[in-house]
Amino acid sequence: ALEWPLSVHRVPLPPAPEPDRYFAYTNFFRLRNLVLVPQYQGVYAGAELEAYEAIAATIPSADVIPIPADELIEYGGSLHCLTLGLGVTPL
């Protein structure tokens, strides 16, 4: 049994521009008081803003910083995937 509460927060996902290509804003990287979130060209700005606001509401102690990630998403990943091997203690 879990000793701490677990809560689920939904982050909107804009429609896929083509099959098997998704813009996942939850593929972010947290580094102390910053949350580096992917930013994509061609996504309706309102949808992207909704995703950023949902993340900011979930982690109010951190600043949400959009990072261009179009080239990363072409390889099937984004910021979190890219940073997995850095060996940085994120919090």
Short mmCIF file of N, CA and C in Angstrom, two decimals:
data_model
loop_
_atom_site.label_atom_id
_atom_site.label_comp_id
_atom_site.label_asym_id
_atom_site.label_seq_id
_atom_site.Cartn_x
_atom_site.Cartn_y
_atom_site.Cartn_z
N ALA A 1 0.84 -1.19 0.00
CA ALA A 1 0.00 0.00 0.00
C ALA A 1 0.88 1.24 0.00
N LEU A 2 0.41 2.27 -0.68
CA LEU A 2 1.15 3.52 -0.75
C LEU A 2 1.07 4.26 0.58
N GLU A 3 2.17 4.84 0.98
CA GLU A 3 2.24 5.61 2.21
C GLU A 3 1.94 7.09 1.96
N TRP A 4 1.85 7.53 0.71
CA TRP A 4 1.62 8.93 0.37
C TRP A 4 0.47 9.01 -0.63
N PRO A 5 -0.21 10.13 -0.63
CA PRO A 5 -1.36 10.26 -1.56
C PRO A 5 -0.90 10.36 -3.01
N LEU A 6 -1.72 9.83 -3.86
CA LEU A 6 -1.46 9.88 -5.29
C LEU A 6 -2.60 10.63 -5.95
N SER A 7 -2.26 11.58 -6.81
CA SER A 7 -3.30 12.29 -7.54
C SER A 7 -2.94 12.32 -9.02
N VAL A 8 -3.96 12.34 -9.84
CA VAL A 8 -3.79 12.35 -11.29
C VAL A 8 -4.20 13.72 -11.80
N HIS A 9 -3.35 14.30 -12.64
CA HIS A 9 -3.63 15.60 -13.26
C HIS A 9 -3.62 15.40 -14.77
N ARG A 10 -4.64 15.84 -15.40
CA ARG A 10 -4.75 15.68 -16.85
C ARG A 10 -4.12 16.87 -17.57
N VAL A 11 -3.34 16.58 -18.60
CA VAL A 11 -2.73 17.61 -19.44
C VAL A 11 -3.28 17.40 -20.85
N PRO A 12 -3.93 18.43 -21.40
CA PRO A 12 -4.51 18.28 -22.74
C PRO A 12 -3.46 17.92 -23.79
N LEU A 13 -3.86 17.10 -24.73
CA LEU A 13 -3.01 16.70 -25.84
C LEU A 13 -3.68 17.18 -27.13
N PRO A 14 -3.01 18.04 -27.90
CA PRO A 14 -3.65 18.51 -29.14
C PRO A 14 -3.80 17.36 -30.13
N PRO A 15 -4.67 17.51 -31.10
CA PRO A 15 -4.85 16.45 -32.10
C PRO A 15 -3.53 16.16 -32.82
N ALA A 16 -3.33 14.90 -33.16
CA ALA A 16 -2.12 14.50 -33.88
C ALA A 16 -2.17 15.07 -35.30
N PRO A 17 -1.07 15.70 -35.75
CA PRO A 17 -1.06 16.26 -37.10
C PRO A 17 -1.00 15.19 -38.19
N GLU A 18 -0.51 14.01 -37.82
CA GLU A 18 -0.45 12.89 -38.76
C GLU A 18 -0.39 11.61 -37.93
N PRO A 19 -0.70 10.47 -38.52
CA PRO A 19 -0.70 9.22 -37.75
C PRO A 19 0.65 8.96 -37.09
N ASP A 20 0.61 8.45 -35.87
CA ASP A 20 1.80 8.08 -35.10
C ASP A 20 2.74 9.24 -34.79
N ARG A 21 2.20 10.46 -34.78
CA ARG A 21 3.01 11.63 -34.40
C ARG A 21 2.18 12.43 -33.39
N TYR A 22 2.66 12.46 -32.17
CA TYR A 22 1.92 13.12 -31.10
C TYR A 22 2.78 14.17 -30.44
N PHE A 23 2.16 15.24 -30.02
CA PHE A 23 2.84 16.32 -29.32
C PHE A 23 2.57 16.14 -27.83
N ALA A 24 3.45 15.47 -27.14
CA ALA A 24 3.26 15.13 -25.73
C ALA A 24 3.91 16.19 -24.85
N TYR A 25 3.10 16.98 -24.19
CA TYR A 25 3.62 18.02 -23.30
C TYR A 25 4.05 17.45 -21.95
N THR A 26 3.63 16.25 -21.64
CA THR A 26 4.07 15.63 -20.39
C THR A 26 5.48 15.07 -20.51
N ASN A 27 6.06 15.12 -21.67
CA ASN A 27 7.44 14.68 -21.87
C ASN A 27 8.36 15.85 -21.53
N PHE A 28 8.21 16.34 -20.30
CA PHE A 28 8.98 17.50 -19.84
C PHE A 28 10.12 17.06 -18.94
N PHE A 29 10.94 18.02 -18.55
CA PHE A 29 12.06 17.77 -17.64
C PHE A 29 12.01 18.79 -16.52
N ARG A 30 11.96 18.31 -15.30
CA ARG A 30 11.94 19.22 -14.15
C ARG A 30 13.34 19.34 -13.60
N LEU A 31 13.75 20.57 -13.38
CA LEU A 31 15.06 20.86 -12.82
C LEU A 31 14.87 21.92 -11.75
N ARG A 32 14.80 21.47 -10.50
CA ARG A 32 14.56 22.33 -9.34
C ARG A 32 13.30 23.17 -9.52
N ASN A 33 13.42 24.48 -9.70
CA ASN A 33 12.23 25.34 -9.79
C ASN A 33 11.86 25.65 -11.24
N LEU A 34 12.32 24.83 -12.17
CA LEU A 34 11.98 25.00 -13.58
C LEU A 34 11.36 23.71 -14.11
N VAL A 35 10.40 23.87 -15.01
CA VAL A 35 9.87 22.74 -15.77
C VAL A 35 10.07 23.08 -17.24
N LEU A 36 10.99 22.38 -17.87
CA LEU A 36 11.26 22.59 -19.30
C LEU A 36 10.27 21.75 -20.07
N VAL A 37 9.37 22.41 -20.80
CA VAL A 37 8.31 21.71 -21.52
C VAL A 37 8.51 21.86 -23.03
N PRO A 38 8.14 20.83 -23.79
CA PRO A 38 8.28 20.91 -25.24
C PRO A 38 7.36 21.97 -25.84
N GLN A 39 7.84 22.59 -26.88
CA GLN A 39 7.04 23.54 -27.67
C GLN A 39 7.15 23.11 -29.13
N TYR A 40 6.01 23.10 -29.82
CA TYR A 40 5.97 22.60 -31.19
C TYR A 40 5.40 23.63 -32.14
N GLN A 41 5.99 23.71 -33.33
CA GLN A 41 5.46 24.57 -34.39
C GLN A 41 4.20 23.93 -34.97
N GLY A 42 3.28 24.72 -35.41
CA GLY A 42 2.10 24.19 -36.08
C GLY A 42 1.00 23.70 -35.15
N VAL A 43 1.17 23.86 -33.86
CA VAL A 43 0.13 23.48 -32.90
C VAL A 43 -0.66 24.74 -32.59
N TYR A 44 -1.97 24.61 -32.55
CA TYR A 44 -2.81 25.74 -32.19
C TYR A 44 -2.34 26.30 -30.85
N ALA A 45 -2.03 27.60 -30.82
CA ALA A 45 -1.45 28.23 -29.63
C ALA A 45 -2.33 28.04 -28.39
N GLY A 46 -3.64 28.04 -28.57
CA GLY A 46 -4.55 27.85 -27.44
C GLY A 46 -4.39 26.48 -26.81
N ALA A 47 -4.19 25.46 -27.64
CA ALA A 47 -4.01 24.09 -27.12
C ALA A 47 -2.70 23.99 -26.35
N GLU A 48 -1.66 24.62 -26.87
CA GLU A 48 -0.38 24.59 -26.20
C GLU A 48 -0.46 25.34 -24.86
N LEU A 49 -1.12 26.46 -24.86
CA LEU A 49 -1.29 27.24 -23.63
C LEU A 49 -2.06 26.45 -22.57
N GLU A 50 -3.09 25.73 -22.98
CA GLU A 50 -3.85 24.88 -22.04
C GLU A 50 -2.94 23.83 -21.39
N ALA A 51 -2.08 23.24 -22.18
CA ALA A 51 -1.16 22.23 -21.66
C ALA A 51 -0.19 22.87 -20.66
N TYR A 52 0.36 24.02 -21.01
CA TYR A 52 1.29 24.71 -20.11
C TYR A 52 0.61 25.11 -18.81
N GLU A 53 -0.62 25.59 -18.91
CA GLU A 53 -1.36 26.00 -17.71
C GLU A 53 -1.66 24.80 -16.81
N ALA A 54 -1.97 23.65 -17.41
CA ALA A 54 -2.24 22.45 -16.62
C ALA A 54 -0.98 22.00 -15.88
N ILE A 55 0.17 22.07 -16.55
CA ILE A 55 1.43 21.69 -15.90
C ILE A 55 1.77 22.69 -14.80
N ALA A 56 1.59 23.98 -15.05
CA ALA A 56 1.87 25.00 -14.04
C ALA A 56 0.98 24.84 -12.82
N ALA A 57 -0.26 24.47 -13.02
CA ALA A 57 -1.18 24.26 -11.90
C ALA A 57 -0.79 23.03 -11.08
N THR A 58 -0.20 22.05 -11.74
CA THR A 58 0.21 20.82 -11.07
C THR A 58 1.50 21.02 -10.27
N ILE A 59 2.38 21.88 -10.79
CA ILE A 59 3.67 22.13 -10.13
C ILE A 59 3.81 23.64 -9.91
N PRO A 60 3.03 24.21 -8.99
CA PRO A 60 3.00 25.66 -8.82
C PRO A 60 4.31 26.27 -8.32
N SER A 61 5.20 25.47 -7.75
CA SER A 61 6.46 26.00 -7.24
C SER A 61 7.51 26.17 -8.33
N ALA A 62 7.19 25.79 -9.57
CA ALA A 62 8.17 25.85 -10.66
C ALA A 62 7.67 26.72 -11.81
N ASP A 63 8.60 27.34 -12.50
CA ASP A 63 8.29 28.12 -13.70
C ASP A 63 8.30 27.19 -14.91
N VAL A 64 7.28 27.31 -15.76
CA VAL A 64 7.17 26.51 -16.98
C VAL A 64 7.90 27.26 -18.10
N ILE A 65 8.90 26.61 -18.68
CA ILE A 65 9.72 27.21 -19.73
C ILE A 65 9.59 26.38 -21.01
N PRO A 66 8.92 26.93 -22.06
CA PRO A 66 8.81 26.21 -23.33
C PRO A 66 10.17 26.13 -24.05
N ILE A 67 10.47 24.96 -24.58
CA ILE A 67 11.71 24.70 -25.32
C ILE A 67 11.33 24.11 -26.68
N PRO A 68 11.79 24.70 -27.79
CA PRO A 68 11.48 24.13 -29.11
C PRO A 68 11.89 22.66 -29.19
N ALA A 69 10.95 21.80 -29.61
CA ALA A 69 11.20 20.36 -29.60
C ALA A 69 10.79 19.68 -30.90
N ASP A 70 10.60 20.44 -31.96
CA ASP A 70 10.17 19.83 -33.22
C ASP A 70 11.15 18.79 -33.75
N GLU A 71 12.44 19.07 -33.67
CA GLU A 71 13.43 18.12 -34.18
C GLU A 71 13.47 16.86 -33.31
N LEU A 72 13.29 17.03 -32.00
CA LEU A 72 13.31 15.87 -31.10
C LEU A 72 12.15 14.93 -31.37
N ILE A 73 10.96 15.48 -31.60
CA ILE A 73 9.77 14.66 -31.77
C ILE A 73 9.88 13.79 -33.03
N GLU A 74 10.70 14.22 -33.99
CA GLU A 74 10.90 13.43 -35.21
C GLU A 74 11.55 12.08 -34.91
N TYR A 75 12.23 12.00 -33.77
CA TYR A 75 12.91 10.76 -33.38
C TYR A 75 12.11 9.96 -32.36
N GLY A 76 10.87 10.37 -32.12
CA GLY A 76 9.99 9.61 -31.25
C GLY A 76 10.10 9.93 -29.77
N GLY A 77 10.73 11.04 -29.44
CA GLY A 77 10.85 11.42 -28.04
C GLY A 77 10.83 12.93 -27.90
N SER A 78 11.12 13.39 -26.71
CA SER A 78 11.18 14.83 -26.49
C SER A 78 12.12 15.12 -25.33
N LEU A 79 11.87 16.16 -24.57
CA LEU A 79 12.82 16.63 -23.57
C LEU A 79 13.16 15.60 -22.49
N HIS A 80 12.15 14.94 -21.93
CA HIS A 80 12.42 13.96 -20.89
C HIS A 80 13.28 12.82 -21.43
N CYS A 81 12.93 12.34 -22.60
CA CYS A 81 13.70 11.26 -23.22
C CYS A 81 15.15 11.69 -23.46
N LEU A 82 15.34 12.91 -23.91
CA LEU A 82 16.68 13.43 -24.20
C LEU A 82 17.53 13.53 -22.94
N THR A 83 16.92 13.85 -21.82
CA THR A 83 17.68 14.11 -20.59
C THR A 83 17.88 12.87 -19.72
N LEU A 84 17.35 11.73 -20.10
CA LEU A 84 17.43 10.53 -19.25
C LEU A 84 18.85 10.13 -18.87
N GLY A 85 19.79 10.32 -19.74
CA GLY A 85 21.15 9.87 -19.46
C GLY A 85 22.07 10.93 -18.89
N LEU A 86 21.56 12.08 -18.52
CA LEU A 86 22.42 13.18 -18.05
C LEU A 86 23.00 12.96 -16.66
N GLY A 87 22.35 12.17 -15.83
CA GLY A 87 22.85 11.96 -14.49
C GLY A 87 22.66 13.15 -13.59
N VAL A 88 21.69 14.00 -13.90
CA VAL A 88 21.40 15.19 -13.10
C VAL A 88 20.33 14.83 -12.07
N THR A 89 20.51 15.27 -10.86
CA THR A 89 19.47 15.10 -9.85
C THR A 89 18.45 16.21 -10.08
N PRO A 90 17.26 15.89 -10.61
CA PRO A 90 16.32 16.92 -11.03
C PRO A 90 15.72 17.76 -9.93
N LEU A 91 15.56 17.25 -8.74
CA LEU A 91 14.89 18.03 -7.70
C LEU A 91 15.83 18.49 -6.66
#
